[in-house]
Amino acid sequence: MDCAVRRAIAETTAGIASGIAHGIAAAAGPLRLRIDFATPELAAAFARAFAGATPAAADPADDAGVWRITVASGSGGTPVPSLVPAERGGDMRLGAGAEAYVLWMGRHAPTLYAVDLERRQALYWVEDAAAIPAWERSRPFLPIIQVMLDATPWIAVHAAAIARDGGAVMLTGPGRAGKTTLSLAALKAGWRYSGDDYVLLRTDVPEVASLFATARLRDDMAARFPWIGAVLREVSQELGERRHELVLGGGQGGGGALGGAALKAVLLLDRRGAQAPQFGPATRTAVLSTLMANTLVATPGYEAARTAKVMRLLAMLRPRRFDPGADFAPALDALAGELA
Amino acid sequence: MLDRVFRPAGPGIIFKDFGDEMVVANLDTGLFYSLGGSAPVLWEKLSAGHSGRQIAAAFSGDAASIEAAIGALIAQFQADGLLEPAEGLEAAAAALACGTFEAPSVERFDDLQGLLLVDPIHDVAEAGWPVMPDAPAS
């Protein structure tokens, strides 16, 4: 499999007839990324999603240690990579080896993720760029980035995080727990925003960092954030649910910026109808189960090593339950107290 | 069952003792377990190759009820795919002292299992990645 992945990435990259339309440089925790888009359409879909991304130099002087992701599409003229299965529907298919990784998304989206770990090169190929799901545009290439993080103490986890001078708070919980609304409220109140869906977590020394500059706000919550019009990219509809897809650049409506900090608290969001913010005990198992469920499904492969990383972090920080109550301001005051 | 030796049932079983709580995860089924009472000690000793009877004898308290509780827990661990018999292995010889027995508790969390059931992922690494006819397998 390793050779097949290496060959497919090399062949596909070489076969991009039009050349690279646009490239960006981005940092992802310990990683330095260079992401090359084969078409302007792909660049428009993805480039703004990365926190702190800048246009890449045409000929970077210092390329050592940089991970490269080539982004291409069938609709943009790039031939079908040899790794794409003949049967394109069906369940997801995974190959996770020592030197290579490949994931075919199957019925979810005709999308291929492939990583050559030795050469630090990756390929994202999608059949039709016009049909890229909103979740992919919000958190692009996540399985690829997760693989790149595997050799480091960092992991991308399904959580939100917000930060101030005193440190960061990570908010875990299943979908609809309120991670996005509380994170956006914090951003407006001057906190740094690390992410509402996936954040980078350092597990040897507790720390969070931002990866994506995006947020996905449910339609029924949009009225609570009148300022989002300035950062609204589109309104998407998936599985019958409308979401306001936001691209944040920092400074929204007088709010804070993007970024992370030393992690001080891990909280399991658990709304039980309290009017005022309430903290309570939470088992590490409950938090681990919530954190890893979406993480392991969205970024399949190497599950034991990734779960062990998060276990290591939870040995350093005892999680708690948090019911934020009815209003944002007292909830944020309570969270600020966690950092004191 | 109490005289058999067990081991964690494969690389998908991982666990960590946090002192006040032990977490055991079955990444194949997507179930996470929070062990309390004497269950962490039982898991640690069972996975280290001690038989249930050896462990029961190392607790102070009513032997019959302790053996019954340990037998039930082993049965649950086996049924959930956490432990499997370690055929051909002798029970570990080290002497044990496990203190006072507390009724074991096991709390199960199924967030991951729910997603895996809806959205199965087929790991094809062992069979080789499917390739197009013009790309011979390496």
Coordinates of N, CA and C in Angstrom, one line a residue, chain A residues 159-254:
Chain A
A159 N -13.9 19.4 19.6 CA -14.2 20.2 20.8 C -14.1 21.7 20.3
A160 N -14.6 22.5 21.2 CA -14.4 24.0 21.0 C -13.4 24.4 22.1
A161 N -12.8 25.6 21.8 CA -11.9 26.1 22.8 C -11.9 27.6 22.7
I162 N -11.8 28.3 23.9 CA -11.7 29.7 23.9 C -10.5 30.1 24.9
A163 N -9.9 31.2 24.7 CA -8.7 31.6 25.5 C -8.7 33.0 25.8
R164 N -8.1 33.3 26.9 CA -7.8 34.7 27.4 C -6.4 34.7 27.8
D165 N -5.9 35.8 28.4 CA -4.6 35.9 28.9 C -4.2 34.8 29.8
G166 N -5.2 34.4 30.7 CA -4.8 33.4 31.7 C -4.8 32.0 31.2
G167 N -5.2 31.7 30.0 CA -5.2 30.4 29.5 C -6.4 30.1 28.7
A168 N -6.6 28.8 28.5 CA -7.7 28.4 27.6 C -8.6 27.4 28.3
V169 N -9.9 27.3 27.8 CA -10.9 26.4 28.3 C -11.3 25.6 27.1
M170 N -11.3 24.3 27.2 CA -11.8 23.4 26.1 C -13.2 22.9 26.5
L171 N -14.1 23.0 25.5 CA -15.5 22.7 25.7 C -15.8 21.5 24.9
T172 N -16.1 20.4 25.6 CA -16.5 19.2 24.9 C -18.0 18.9 25.0
G173 N -18.5 18.1 24.2 CA -19.9 17.7 24.2 C -20.3 17.3 22.8
P174 N -21.4 16.6 22.8 CA -21.9 16.1 21.5 C -22.5 17.2 20.7
G175 N -22.9 17.0 19.5 CA -23.6 18.0 18.7 C -24.8 18.6 19.4
R176 N -25.0 19.8 19.2 CA -26.1 20.6 19.8 C -25.9 20.9 21.3
A177 N -24.7 20.6 21.8 CA -24.4 20.9 23.2 C -24.2 22.4 23.5
G178 N -23.9 23.1 22.5 CA -23.8 24.6 22.6 C -22.3 25.0 22.5
K179 N -21.5 24.2 21.9 CA -20.1 24.6 21.8 C -19.9 25.8 20.9
T180 N -20.6 25.9 19.8 CA -20.5 27.0 18.8 C -21.0 28.3 19.4
T181 N -22.2 28.2 20.0 CA -22.8 29.5 20.5 C -21.9 30.1 21.6
L182 N -21.5 29.2 22.6 CA -20.7 29.8 23.6 C -19.3 30.3 23.1
S183 N -18.8 29.6 22.1 CA -17.5 30.1 21.6 C -17.6 31.4 20.8
L184 N -18.7 31.5 20.1 CA -18.9 32.8 19.4 C -19.2 33.9 20.3
A185 N -20.0 33.6 21.4 CA -20.2 34.6 22.4 C -18.9 35.1 23.1
A186 N -18.0 34.1 23.3 CA -16.7 34.5 23.9 C -15.9 35.3 22.9
L187 N -15.9 35.0 21.7 CA -15.2 35.8 20.7 C -15.7 37.2 20.7
K188 N -17.0 37.4 20.7 CA -17.6 38.7 20.7 C -17.2 39.5 22.0
A189 N -17.0 38.7 23.1 CA -16.7 39.4 24.4 C -15.2 39.6 24.5
G190 N -14.4 39.3 23.5 CA -13.0 39.7 23.5 C -12.1 38.5 23.8
W191 N -12.6 37.3 24.0 CA -11.8 36.1 24.1 C -11.2 35.8 22.8
R192 N -10.1 35.0 22.8 CA -9.6 34.4 21.6 C -10.4 33.2 21.3
Y193 N -10.6 32.9 20.0 CA -11.4 31.8 19.5 C -10.5 30.8 18.9
S194 N -10.5 29.6 19.5 CA -9.7 28.5 19.0 C -10.4 27.6 18.0
G195 N -11.7 27.6 18.1 CA -12.5 26.7 17.2 C -13.8 26.3 17.8
D196 N -14.7 25.9 17.0 CA -16.0 25.5 17.6 C -16.3 24.0 17.3
D197 N -15.5 23.4 16.5 CA -15.7 22.0 16.0 C -14.5 21.2 16.2
Y198 N -13.4 21.6 15.7 CA -12.1 20.9 15.9 C -11.0 21.9 16.3
V199 N -10.3 21.5 17.3 CA -9.2 22.3 17.8 C -8.0 21.4 17.9
L200 N -6.8 22.0 17.9 CA -5.6 21.3 18.1 C -5.3 21.2 19.6
L201 N -5.0 20.0 20.1 CA -4.8 19.8 21.5 C -3.4 19.2 21.7
R202 N -2.5 19.9 22.5 CA -1.2 19.3 22.8 C -1.4 18.5 24.1
T203 N -0.9 17.3 24.1 CA -1.2 16.4 25.2 C -0.1 16.1 26.1
D204 N 1.1 16.5 25.8 CA 2.2 16.3 26.8 C 2.3 17.5 27.8
V205 N 2.1 18.7 27.2 CA 1.9 19.9 28.0 C 0.6 20.5 27.6
P206 N -0.4 20.6 28.5 CA -1.7 21.0 28.1 C -1.7 22.4 27.3
E207 N -2.2 22.3 26.1 CA -2.3 23.6 25.3 C -3.3 23.3 24.2
V208 N -4.0 24.4 23.8 CA -4.8 24.3 22.6 C -4.4 25.4 21.6
A209 N -4.6 25.1 20.4 CA -4.3 26.0 19.3 C -5.4 26.0 18.3
S210 N -5.5 27.0 17.5 CA -6.6 27.1 16.5 C -6.0 26.4 15.2
L211 N -6.9 25.8 14.5 CA -6.6 25.2 13.2 C -7.4 25.8 12.1
F212 N -8.7 25.9 12.4 CA -9.6 26.5 11.4 C -10.2 27.8 11.9
A213 N -10.4 28.7 10.9 CA -11.0 30.0 11.2 C -12.5 30.0 10.9
T214 N -13.1 28.9 11.1 CA -14.5 28.8 10.7 C -15.4 28.5 11.9
A215 N -16.7 28.7 11.7 CA -17.7 28.3 12.7 C -19.0 27.9 11.9
R216 N -19.7 26.9 12.5 CA -21.0 26.5 11.8 C -22.1 26.7 12.9
L217 N -22.9 27.7 12.6 CA -23.9 28.1 13.6 C -25.3 27.6 13.1
R218 N -26.0 27.0 14.0 CA -27.3 26.5 13.7 C -28.3 27.6 13.4
D219 N -29.2 27.4 12.5 CA -30.1 28.5 12.1 C -30.9 29.1 13.3
D220 N -31.3 28.2 14.2 CA -32.1 28.7 15.3 C -31.3 29.6 16.3
M221 N -30.0 29.6 16.2 CA -29.1 30.4 17.1 C -28.6 31.7 16.4
A222 N -28.9 31.8 15.1 CA -28.3 32.9 14.4 C -28.8 34.2 14.9
A223 N -30.0 34.3 15.4 CA -30.6 35.6 15.8 C -29.8 36.1 17.0
R224 N -29.1 35.3 17.7 CA -28.4 35.7 18.9 C -27.1 36.4 18.6
F225 N -26.7 36.3 17.3 CA -25.4 36.9 16.8 C -25.7 37.8 15.7
P226 N -26.2 39.0 15.9 CA -26.5 39.9 14.8 C -25.3 40.4 14.0
W227 N -24.1 40.2 14.5 CA -22.9 40.6 13.8 C -22.4 39.6 12.8
I228 N -23.0 38.5 12.7 CA -22.4 37.4 11.8 C -22.6 37.7 10.4
G229 N -23.4 38.6 10.0 CA -23.6 39.0 8.6 C -22.2 39.3 8.0
A230 N -21.4 40.0 8.7 CA -20.1 40.4 8.2 C -19.1 39.2 7.9
V231 N -19.4 38.1 8.5 CA -18.5 37.0 8.3 C -19.2 35.7 7.8
L232 N -20.4 35.9 7.3 CA -21.2 34.8 6.8 C -20.7 34.5 5.4
R233 N -20.3 33.2 5.2 CA -19.9 32.8 3.8 C -21.1 32.2 3.1
E234 N -21.9 31.4 3.7 CA -23.1 30.9 3.1 C -24.0 30.3 4.1
V235 N -25.2 30.0 3.7 CA -26.1 29.2 4.6 C -26.2 27.8 3.9
S236 N -25.8 26.8 4.7 CA -25.8 25.5 4.1 C -27.0 24.7 4.6
Q237 N -27.2 23.6 4.0 CA -28.3 22.7 4.4 C -27.8 21.3 4.3
E238 N -27.7 20.6 5.4 CA -27.3 19.2 5.4 C -28.2 18.4 6.4
L239 N -28.7 17.3 5.9 CA -29.5 16.4 6.7 C -30.7 17.2 7.3
G240 N -31.2 18.1 6.5 CA -32.4 18.9 6.9 C -32.1 20.0 7.8
E241 N -30.9 20.3 8.1 CA -30.5 21.3 9.1 C -29.8 22.5 8.4
R242 N -30.3 23.7 8.6 CA -29.6 24.9 8.1 C -28.5 25.3 9.0
R243 N -27.4 25.7 8.4 CA -26.3 26.2 9.2 C -25.7 27.4 8.6
H244 N -25.4 28.4 9.4 CA -24.7 29.6 8.9 C -23.2 29.3 9.0
E245 N -22.6 29.3 7.8 CA -21.2 28.9 7.7 C -20.4 30.2 7.8
L246 N -19.6 30.4 8.8 CA -18.8 31.6 9.1 C -17.4 31.4 8.8
V247 N -16.7 32.5 8.3 CA -15.3 32.5 8.2 C -14.8 33.7 9.0
L248 N -14.1 33.4 10.1 CA -13.7 34.4 11.1 C -12.3 34.9 10.8
G249 N -12.1 36.2 10.9 CA -10.7 36.7 10.7 C -10.2 37.4 12.0
G250 N -11.0 37.3 13.0 CA -10.6 38.1 14.2 C -11.2 39.5 14.2
G251 N -11.5 40.1 15.3 CA -11.9 41.4 15.4 C -13.4 41.6 15.0
Q252 N -14.2 40.5 15.0 CA -15.6 40.6 14.6 C -16.4 41.5 15.6
G253 N -17.0 42.5 15.0 CA -17.8 43.3 15.9 C -17.1 43.8 17.2
G254 N -15.9 44.1 17.1 CA -15.1 44.6 18.3 C -14.7 43.4 19.1

